[in-house]
XYZ file of C-alpha atoms in Angstrom:
183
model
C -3.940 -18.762 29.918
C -3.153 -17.979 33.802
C -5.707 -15.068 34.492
C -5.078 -16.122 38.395
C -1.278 -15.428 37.701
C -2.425 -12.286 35.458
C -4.165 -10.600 38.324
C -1.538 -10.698 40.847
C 1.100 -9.271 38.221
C -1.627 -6.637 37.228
C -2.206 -5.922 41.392
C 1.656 -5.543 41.754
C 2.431 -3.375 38.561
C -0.528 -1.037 40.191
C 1.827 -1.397 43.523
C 4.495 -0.852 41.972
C 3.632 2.474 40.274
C 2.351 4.233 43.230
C -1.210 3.216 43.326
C -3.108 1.510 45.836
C -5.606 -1.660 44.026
C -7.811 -1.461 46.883
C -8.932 2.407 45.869
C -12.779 2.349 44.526
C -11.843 2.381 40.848
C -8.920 -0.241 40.420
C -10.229 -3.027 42.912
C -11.506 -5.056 40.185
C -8.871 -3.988 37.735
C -6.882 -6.940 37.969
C -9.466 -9.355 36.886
C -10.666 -7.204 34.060
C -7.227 -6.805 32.510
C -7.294 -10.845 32.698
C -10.201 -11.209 31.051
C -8.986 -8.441 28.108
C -5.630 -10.942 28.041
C -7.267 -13.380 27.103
C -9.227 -11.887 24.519
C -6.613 -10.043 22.739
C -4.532 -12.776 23.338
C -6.711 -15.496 22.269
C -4.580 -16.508 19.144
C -1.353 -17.428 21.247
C -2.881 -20.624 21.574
C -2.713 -21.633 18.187
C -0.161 -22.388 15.538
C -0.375 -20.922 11.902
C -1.618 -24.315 10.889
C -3.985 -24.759 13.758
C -5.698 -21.110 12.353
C -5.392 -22.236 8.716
C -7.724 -25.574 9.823
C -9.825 -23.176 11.686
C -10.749 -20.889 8.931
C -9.695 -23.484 5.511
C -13.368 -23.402 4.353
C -12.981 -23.443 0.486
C -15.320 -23.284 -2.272
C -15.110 -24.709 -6.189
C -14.334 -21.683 -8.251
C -12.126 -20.831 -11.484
C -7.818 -20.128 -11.494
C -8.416 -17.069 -13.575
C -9.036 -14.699 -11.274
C -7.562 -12.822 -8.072
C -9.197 -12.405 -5.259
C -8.455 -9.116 -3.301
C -9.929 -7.803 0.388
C -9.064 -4.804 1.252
C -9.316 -2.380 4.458
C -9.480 -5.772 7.136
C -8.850 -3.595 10.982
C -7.149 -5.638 13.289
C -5.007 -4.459 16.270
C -1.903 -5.984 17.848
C 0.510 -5.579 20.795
C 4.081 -5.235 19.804
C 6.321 -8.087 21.413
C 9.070 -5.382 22.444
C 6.704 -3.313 24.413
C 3.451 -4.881 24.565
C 2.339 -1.859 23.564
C -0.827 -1.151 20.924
C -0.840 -1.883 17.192
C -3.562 0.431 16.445
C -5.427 2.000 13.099
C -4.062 -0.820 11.434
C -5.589 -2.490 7.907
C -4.481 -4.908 5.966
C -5.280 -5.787 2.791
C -4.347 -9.551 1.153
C -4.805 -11.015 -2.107
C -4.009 -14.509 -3.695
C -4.250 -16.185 -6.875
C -7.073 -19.357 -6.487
C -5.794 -22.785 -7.180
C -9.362 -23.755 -7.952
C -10.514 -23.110 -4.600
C -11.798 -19.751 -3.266
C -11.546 -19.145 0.815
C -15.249 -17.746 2.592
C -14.430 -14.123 2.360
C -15.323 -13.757 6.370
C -12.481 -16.476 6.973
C -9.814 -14.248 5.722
C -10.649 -11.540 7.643
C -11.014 -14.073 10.619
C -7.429 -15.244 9.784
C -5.939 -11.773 10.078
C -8.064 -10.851 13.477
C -6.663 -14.380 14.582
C -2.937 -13.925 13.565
C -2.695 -10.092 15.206
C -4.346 -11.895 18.562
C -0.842 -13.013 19.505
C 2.495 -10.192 20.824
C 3.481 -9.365 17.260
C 5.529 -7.312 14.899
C 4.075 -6.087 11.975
C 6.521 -7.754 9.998
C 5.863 -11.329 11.580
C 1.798 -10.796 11.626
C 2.275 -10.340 7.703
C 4.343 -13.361 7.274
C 1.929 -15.476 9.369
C -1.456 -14.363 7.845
C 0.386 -14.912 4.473
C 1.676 -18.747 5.595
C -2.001 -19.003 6.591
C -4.091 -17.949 3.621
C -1.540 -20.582 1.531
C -2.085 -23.022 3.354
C -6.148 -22.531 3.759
C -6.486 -21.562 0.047
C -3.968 -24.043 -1.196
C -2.540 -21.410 -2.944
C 1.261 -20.801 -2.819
C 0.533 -17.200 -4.730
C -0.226 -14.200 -1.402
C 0.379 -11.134 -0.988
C 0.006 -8.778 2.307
C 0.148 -5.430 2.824
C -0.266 -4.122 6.498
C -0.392 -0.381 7.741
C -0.901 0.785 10.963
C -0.209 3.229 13.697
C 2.350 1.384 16.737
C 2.097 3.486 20.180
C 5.655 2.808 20.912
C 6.255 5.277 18.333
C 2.756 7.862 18.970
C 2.623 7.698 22.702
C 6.034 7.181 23.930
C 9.702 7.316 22.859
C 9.927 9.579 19.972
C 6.060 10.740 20.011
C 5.670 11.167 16.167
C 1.702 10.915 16.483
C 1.736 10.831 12.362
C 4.205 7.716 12.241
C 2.425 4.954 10.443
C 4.222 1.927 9.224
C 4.126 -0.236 6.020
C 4.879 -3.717 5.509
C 4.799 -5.611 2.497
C 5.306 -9.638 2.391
C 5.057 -11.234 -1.151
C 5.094 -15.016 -1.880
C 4.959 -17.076 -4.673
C 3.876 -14.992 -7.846
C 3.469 -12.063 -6.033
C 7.157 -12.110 -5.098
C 8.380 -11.773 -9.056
C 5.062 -9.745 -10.680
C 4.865 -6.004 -10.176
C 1.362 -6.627 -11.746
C -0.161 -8.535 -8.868
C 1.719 -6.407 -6.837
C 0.013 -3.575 -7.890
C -3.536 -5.306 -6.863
C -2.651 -3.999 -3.344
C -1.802 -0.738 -4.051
């Protein structure tokens, strides 16, 4: 990541909005927003594999039975704005294929995926692709809700608005059942 480049796009948006970067509280705005970047950017770097090799640590355990978190916060930037995903959880589930994830790993998965300019849509997709391919389990489901400030702070300003994706694969796609472990 180009913080260098960051900073004097950051010191010409203040320009260009009226403000002056030199006053007392924005002089060192433009390296802080850099540093955020790169934070809450940190998962552009990587592919959906490269996170799934990150965060693949499996252990032995039994096909019989799902395994469910719920409640995982994450936040996002939405690739049409860059505005803030906020209040969001997401909750996944997948069927073993005689190997369980570490629970921490899936939530480091989802905090991962939603590091990158997103839509809520895509970040379910992607943390789906990834817990198959760390589990080794073809069988995930995803559910994501959350609060976008494109639609709270600007635009329309419907502060209630919360959105609800769903992505289903394998089993999940075809059994209302395991479905219904989400709900």
């Amino acid at each position: 990541m180009d913080t260098k480049a960051i900073e004097m796009h950051i010191r010409g948006i203040l320009e260009a909005i009226g403000e002056d970067p030199e006053r007392e509280g924005l002089r060192e705005t433009p390296q802080r927003v850099a540093r955020m970047m790169e934070e809450v950017f940190e998962g552009i770097a990587y592919t959906n594999h490269d996170i799934a090799q990150m965060f693949g640590k499996t252990f032995e355990a039994s096909d019989d039975t799902a395994v469910v978190m719920k409640d995982i916060t994450v936040f996002s930037y939405c690739e049409h704005h860059m505005a803030l995903m906020y209040d969001m959880t997401v909750d996944v589930a997948y069927i073993p294929k005689g190997r369980v994830l570490g629970l921490s790993k899936i939530a480091r998965i989802c905090d991962m995926a939603a590091k990158r300019l997103q839509l809520q849509e895509k970040l379910g997709s992607d943390i789906a692709e990834i817990i198959a391919e760390a589990s080794g389990s073809p069988d995930v489901g995803v559910v994501i809700k959350g609060c976008h400030s494109c639609m709270t702070a600007r635009g329309i300003r419907n502060a209630s608005a919360k959105t609800v994706t769903k992505t289903w694969r394998g089993e999940f796609r075809n059994d209302p059942e395991l479905r219904n472990l989400l709900n």
